[in-house]
XYZ file of N, CA and C in Angstrom:
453
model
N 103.396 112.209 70.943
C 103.281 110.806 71.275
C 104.628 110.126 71.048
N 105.265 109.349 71.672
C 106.225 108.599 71.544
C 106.129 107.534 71.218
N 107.173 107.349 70.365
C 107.356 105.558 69.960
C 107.931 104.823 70.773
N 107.569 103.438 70.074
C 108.421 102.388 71.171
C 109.724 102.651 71.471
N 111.053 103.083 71.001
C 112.195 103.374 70.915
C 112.053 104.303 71.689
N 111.442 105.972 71.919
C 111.350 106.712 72.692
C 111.349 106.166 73.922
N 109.994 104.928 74.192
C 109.523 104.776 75.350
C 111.036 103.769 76.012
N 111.434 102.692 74.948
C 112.235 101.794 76.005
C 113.827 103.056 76.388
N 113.572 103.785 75.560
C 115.137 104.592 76.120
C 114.873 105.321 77.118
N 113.583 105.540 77.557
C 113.585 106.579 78.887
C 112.906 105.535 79.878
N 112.843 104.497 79.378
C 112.580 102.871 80.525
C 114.312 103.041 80.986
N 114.893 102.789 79.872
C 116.282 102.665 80.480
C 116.744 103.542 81.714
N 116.644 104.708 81.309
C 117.453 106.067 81.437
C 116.406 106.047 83.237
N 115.579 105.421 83.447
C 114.626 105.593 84.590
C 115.294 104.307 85.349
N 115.699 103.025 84.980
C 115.868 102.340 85.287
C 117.480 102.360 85.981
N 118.171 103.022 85.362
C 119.559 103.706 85.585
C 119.334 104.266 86.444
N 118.790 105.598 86.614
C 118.417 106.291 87.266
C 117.890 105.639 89.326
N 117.206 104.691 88.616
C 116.473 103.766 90.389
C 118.067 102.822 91.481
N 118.662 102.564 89.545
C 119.937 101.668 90.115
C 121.336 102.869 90.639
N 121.045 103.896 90.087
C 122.101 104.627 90.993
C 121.872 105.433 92.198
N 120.426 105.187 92.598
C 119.835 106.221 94.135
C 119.868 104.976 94.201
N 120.274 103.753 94.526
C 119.732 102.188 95.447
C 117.912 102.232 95.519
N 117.086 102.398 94.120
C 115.699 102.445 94.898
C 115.265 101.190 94.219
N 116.420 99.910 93.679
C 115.632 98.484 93.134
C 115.174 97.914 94.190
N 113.601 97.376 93.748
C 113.484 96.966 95.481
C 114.185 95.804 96.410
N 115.011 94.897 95.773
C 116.172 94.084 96.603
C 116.944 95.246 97.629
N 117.013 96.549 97.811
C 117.506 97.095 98.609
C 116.744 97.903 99.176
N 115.598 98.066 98.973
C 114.451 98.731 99.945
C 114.354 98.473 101.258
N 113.674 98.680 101.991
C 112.886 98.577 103.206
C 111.996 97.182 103.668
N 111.823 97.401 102.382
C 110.565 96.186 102.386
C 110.901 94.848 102.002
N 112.610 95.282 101.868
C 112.805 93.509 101.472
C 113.899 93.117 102.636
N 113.468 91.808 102.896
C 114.654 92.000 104.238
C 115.543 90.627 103.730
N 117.006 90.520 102.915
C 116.981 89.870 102.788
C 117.986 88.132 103.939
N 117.999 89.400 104.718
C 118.585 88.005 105.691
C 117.918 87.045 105.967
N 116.386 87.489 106.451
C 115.583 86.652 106.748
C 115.183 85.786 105.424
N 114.907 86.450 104.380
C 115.076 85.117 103.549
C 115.761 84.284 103.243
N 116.936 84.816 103.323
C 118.178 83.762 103.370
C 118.321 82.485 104.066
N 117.458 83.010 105.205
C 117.600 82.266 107.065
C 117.775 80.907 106.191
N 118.425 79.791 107.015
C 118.403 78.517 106.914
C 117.022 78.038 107.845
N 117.211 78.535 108.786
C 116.310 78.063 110.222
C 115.418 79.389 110.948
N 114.359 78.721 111.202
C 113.044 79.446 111.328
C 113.259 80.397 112.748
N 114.481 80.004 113.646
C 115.039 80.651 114.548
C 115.922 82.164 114.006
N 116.439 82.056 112.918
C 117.711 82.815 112.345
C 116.479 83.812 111.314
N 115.238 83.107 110.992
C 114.276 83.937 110.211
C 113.800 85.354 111.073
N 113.334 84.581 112.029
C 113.038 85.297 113.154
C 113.713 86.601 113.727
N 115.136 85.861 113.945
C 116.050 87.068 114.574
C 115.739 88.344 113.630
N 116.177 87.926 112.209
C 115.899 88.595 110.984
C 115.131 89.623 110.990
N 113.805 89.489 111.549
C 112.716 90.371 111.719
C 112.860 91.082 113.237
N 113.438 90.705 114.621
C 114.031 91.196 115.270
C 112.444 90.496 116.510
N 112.293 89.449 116.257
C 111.030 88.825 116.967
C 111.759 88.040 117.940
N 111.350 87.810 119.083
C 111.760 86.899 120.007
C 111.482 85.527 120.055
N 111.507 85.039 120.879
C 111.193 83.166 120.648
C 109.864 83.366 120.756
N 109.408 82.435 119.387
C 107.469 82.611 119.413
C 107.329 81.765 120.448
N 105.687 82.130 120.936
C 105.177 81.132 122.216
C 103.685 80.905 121.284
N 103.534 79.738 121.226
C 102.147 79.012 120.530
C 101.268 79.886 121.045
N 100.371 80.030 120.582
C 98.582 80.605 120.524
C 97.481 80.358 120.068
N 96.582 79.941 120.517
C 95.050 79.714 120.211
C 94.681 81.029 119.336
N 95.121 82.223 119.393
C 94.447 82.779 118.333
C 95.284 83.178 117.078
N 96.011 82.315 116.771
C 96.728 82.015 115.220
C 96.405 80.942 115.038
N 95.672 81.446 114.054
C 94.879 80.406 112.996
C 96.587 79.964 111.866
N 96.293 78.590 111.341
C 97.241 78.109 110.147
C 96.107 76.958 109.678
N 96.173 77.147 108.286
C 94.984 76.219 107.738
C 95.896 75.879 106.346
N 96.357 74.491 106.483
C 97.008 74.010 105.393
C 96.204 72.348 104.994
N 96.732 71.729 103.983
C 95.895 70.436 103.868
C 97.341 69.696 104.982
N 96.167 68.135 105.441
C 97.405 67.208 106.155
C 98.099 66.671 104.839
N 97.549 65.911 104.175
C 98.605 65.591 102.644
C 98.799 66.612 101.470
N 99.221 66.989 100.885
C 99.997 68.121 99.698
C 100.184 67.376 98.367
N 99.207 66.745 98.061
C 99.394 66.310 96.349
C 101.033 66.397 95.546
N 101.364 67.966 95.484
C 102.238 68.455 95.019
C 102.961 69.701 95.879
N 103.799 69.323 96.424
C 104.559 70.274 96.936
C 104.898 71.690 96.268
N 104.660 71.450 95.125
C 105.382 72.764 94.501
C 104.237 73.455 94.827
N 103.203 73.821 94.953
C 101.722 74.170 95.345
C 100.860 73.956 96.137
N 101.259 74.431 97.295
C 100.556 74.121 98.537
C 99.443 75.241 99.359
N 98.517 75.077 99.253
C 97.804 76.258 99.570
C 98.072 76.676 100.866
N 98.200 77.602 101.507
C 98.317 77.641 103.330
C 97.523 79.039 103.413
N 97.083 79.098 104.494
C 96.285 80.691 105.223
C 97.102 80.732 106.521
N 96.771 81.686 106.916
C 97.138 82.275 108.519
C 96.389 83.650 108.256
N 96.112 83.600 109.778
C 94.761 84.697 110.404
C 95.446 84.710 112.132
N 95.061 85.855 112.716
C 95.039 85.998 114.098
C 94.199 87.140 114.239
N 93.629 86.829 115.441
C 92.915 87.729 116.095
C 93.764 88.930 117.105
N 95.072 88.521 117.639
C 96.153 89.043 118.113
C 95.635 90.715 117.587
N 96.203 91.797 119.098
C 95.523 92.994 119.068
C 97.252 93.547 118.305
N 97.553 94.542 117.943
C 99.258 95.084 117.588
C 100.127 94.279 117.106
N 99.508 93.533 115.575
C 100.352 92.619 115.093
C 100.836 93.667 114.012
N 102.457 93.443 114.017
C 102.774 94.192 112.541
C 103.074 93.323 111.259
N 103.246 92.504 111.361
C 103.899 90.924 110.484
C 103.572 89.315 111.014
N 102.782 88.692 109.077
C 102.445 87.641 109.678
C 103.683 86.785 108.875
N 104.162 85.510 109.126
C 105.672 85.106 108.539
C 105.069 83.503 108.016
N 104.675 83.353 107.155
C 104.808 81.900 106.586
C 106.208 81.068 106.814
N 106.533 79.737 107.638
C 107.740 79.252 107.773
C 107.468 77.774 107.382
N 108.403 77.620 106.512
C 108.350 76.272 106.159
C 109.903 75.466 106.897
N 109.664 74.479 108.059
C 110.978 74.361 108.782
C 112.115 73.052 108.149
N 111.606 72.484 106.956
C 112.464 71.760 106.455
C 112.821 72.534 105.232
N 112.092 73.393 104.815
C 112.826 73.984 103.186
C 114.176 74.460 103.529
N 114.896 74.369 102.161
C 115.916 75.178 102.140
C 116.335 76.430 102.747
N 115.230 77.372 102.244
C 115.049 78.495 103.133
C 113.660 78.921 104.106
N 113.845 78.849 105.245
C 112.553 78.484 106.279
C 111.270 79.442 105.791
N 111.408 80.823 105.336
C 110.681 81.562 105.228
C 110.144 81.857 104.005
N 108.487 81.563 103.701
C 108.376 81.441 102.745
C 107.325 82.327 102.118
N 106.783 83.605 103.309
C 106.179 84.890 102.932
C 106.348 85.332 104.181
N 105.970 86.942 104.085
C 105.955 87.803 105.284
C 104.619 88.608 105.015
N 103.572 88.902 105.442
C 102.302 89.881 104.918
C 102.449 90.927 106.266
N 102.401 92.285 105.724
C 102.996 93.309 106.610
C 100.941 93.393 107.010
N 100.981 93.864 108.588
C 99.819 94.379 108.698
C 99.679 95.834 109.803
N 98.531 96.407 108.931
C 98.153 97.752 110.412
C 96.711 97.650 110.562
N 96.528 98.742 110.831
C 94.951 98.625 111.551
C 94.369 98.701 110.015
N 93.961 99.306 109.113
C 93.561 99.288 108.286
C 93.542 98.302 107.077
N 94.340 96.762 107.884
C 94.442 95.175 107.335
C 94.000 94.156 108.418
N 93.150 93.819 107.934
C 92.747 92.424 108.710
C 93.839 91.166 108.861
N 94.329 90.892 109.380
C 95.214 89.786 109.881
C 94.834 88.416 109.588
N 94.612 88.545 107.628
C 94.184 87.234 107.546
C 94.855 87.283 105.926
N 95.502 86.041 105.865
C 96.187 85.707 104.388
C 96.345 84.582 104.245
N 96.341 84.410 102.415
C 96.428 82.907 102.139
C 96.908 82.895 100.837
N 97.784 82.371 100.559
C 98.988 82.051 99.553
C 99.289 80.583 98.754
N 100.052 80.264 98.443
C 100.688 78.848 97.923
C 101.981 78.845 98.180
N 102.315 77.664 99.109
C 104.284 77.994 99.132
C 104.897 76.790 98.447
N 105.532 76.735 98.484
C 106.943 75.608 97.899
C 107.146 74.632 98.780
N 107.422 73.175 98.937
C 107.434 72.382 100.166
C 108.359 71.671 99.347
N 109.153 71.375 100.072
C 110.478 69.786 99.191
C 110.016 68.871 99.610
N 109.125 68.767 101.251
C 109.489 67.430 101.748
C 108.312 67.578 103.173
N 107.634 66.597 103.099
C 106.856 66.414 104.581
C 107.610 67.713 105.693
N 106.767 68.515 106.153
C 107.618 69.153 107.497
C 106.570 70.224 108.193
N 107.199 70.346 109.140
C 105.854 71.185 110.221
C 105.728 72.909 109.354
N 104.905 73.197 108.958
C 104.279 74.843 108.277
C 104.234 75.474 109.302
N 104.553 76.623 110.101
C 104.606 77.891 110.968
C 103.921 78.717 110.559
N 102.963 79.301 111.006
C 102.232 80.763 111.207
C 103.002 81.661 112.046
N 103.398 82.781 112.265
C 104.036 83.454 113.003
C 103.289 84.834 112.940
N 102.994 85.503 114.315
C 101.978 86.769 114.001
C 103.384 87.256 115.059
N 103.769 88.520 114.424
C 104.862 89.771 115.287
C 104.185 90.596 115.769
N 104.533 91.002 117.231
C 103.726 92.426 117.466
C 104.469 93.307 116.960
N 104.012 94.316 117.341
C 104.845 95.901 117.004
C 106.224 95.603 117.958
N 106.149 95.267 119.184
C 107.252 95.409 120.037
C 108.037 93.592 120.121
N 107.816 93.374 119.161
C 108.921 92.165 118.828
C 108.564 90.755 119.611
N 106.864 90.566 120.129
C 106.423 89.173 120.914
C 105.941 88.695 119.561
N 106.404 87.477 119.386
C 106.005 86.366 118.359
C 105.186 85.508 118.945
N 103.895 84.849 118.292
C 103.066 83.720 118.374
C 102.778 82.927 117.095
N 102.623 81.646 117.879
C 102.588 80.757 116.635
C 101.796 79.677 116.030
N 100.826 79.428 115.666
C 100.165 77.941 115.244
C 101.075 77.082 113.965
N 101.369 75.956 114.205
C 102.180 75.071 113.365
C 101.394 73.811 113.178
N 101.298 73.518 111.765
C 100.645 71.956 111.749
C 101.786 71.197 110.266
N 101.680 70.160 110.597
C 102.332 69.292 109.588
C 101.868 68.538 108.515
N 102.470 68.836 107.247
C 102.148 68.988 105.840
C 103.131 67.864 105.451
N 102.135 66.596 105.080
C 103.053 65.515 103.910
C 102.772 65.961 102.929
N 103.510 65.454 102.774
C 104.543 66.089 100.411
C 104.730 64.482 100.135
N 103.721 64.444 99.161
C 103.609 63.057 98.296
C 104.624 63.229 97.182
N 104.475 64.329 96.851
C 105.740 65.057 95.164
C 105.886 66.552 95.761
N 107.932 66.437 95.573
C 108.461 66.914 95.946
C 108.742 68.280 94.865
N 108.757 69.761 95.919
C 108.309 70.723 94.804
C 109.715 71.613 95.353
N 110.876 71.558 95.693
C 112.111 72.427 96.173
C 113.235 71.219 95.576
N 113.137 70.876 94.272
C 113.695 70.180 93.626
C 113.859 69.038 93.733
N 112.582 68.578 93.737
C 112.260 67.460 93.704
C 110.949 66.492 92.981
């Protein structure tokens, strides 16, 4: 059995180990970080390699019209869309537009719901990706009574 000292030195020695093969996940696969970076929900997009979204009746976005508190905003998105691989939470006045990505396959239902960050009144984006890079979109607009992106 090992002690604590055993255990945090081969935490280390593992942790060393992830940081010299690049396997922290800031450099994975699964993190993309341009698109978070994006300023604009256009530059998010490219990011993921999606084309200009075209609105859709079957992307669902279900947010409140007023937001109590911005720092905590509940939002969903759902589509019925057949070969979606990625759904993209976009917030188009934040700092940074993108404010989740939920990866999906056949064995995930195309339905999620989160809390994002809002600074300031601005239109919320649903974005459903196909496999071959067609974006669709439902957007509705979210007032921010108290401001939660430093504010």
């Amino acid at each position: 059995m090992q002690n604590r000292r055993e255990t945090l030195k081969q935490s280390l020695a593992d942790a060393g180990l992830l940081g010299a093969t690049g396997l922290f996940p800031q450099y994975a696969l699964a993190f993309n970080k341009p698109a978070f970076d994006a300023k604009t929900i256009a530059d998010a997009l490219k990011a993921y390699g999606a084309a200009a979204p075209a609105e859709s009746k079957e992307v669902t976005l279900t947010a409140p019209d007023i937001a109590e508190n911005g720092a905590v905003v509940p939002v969903a998105a759902a589509t019925t869309l057949p070969g979606i691989k990625s759904i993209l939470l976009l917030v188009e006045k934040n700092p940074n537009a993108l404010s989740a990505k939920f990866d999906v396959s056949d064995a995930v239902e195309a339905n999620f719901a989160t809390r994002v960050k809002m600074g300031q009144t601005s239109d919320v984006y649903a974005v459903a990706v196909t496999a071959d890079g067609k974006a669709f979109y439902a957007k509705k607009e979210v007032k921010v009574t108290l401001g939660g992106c430093g504010g």
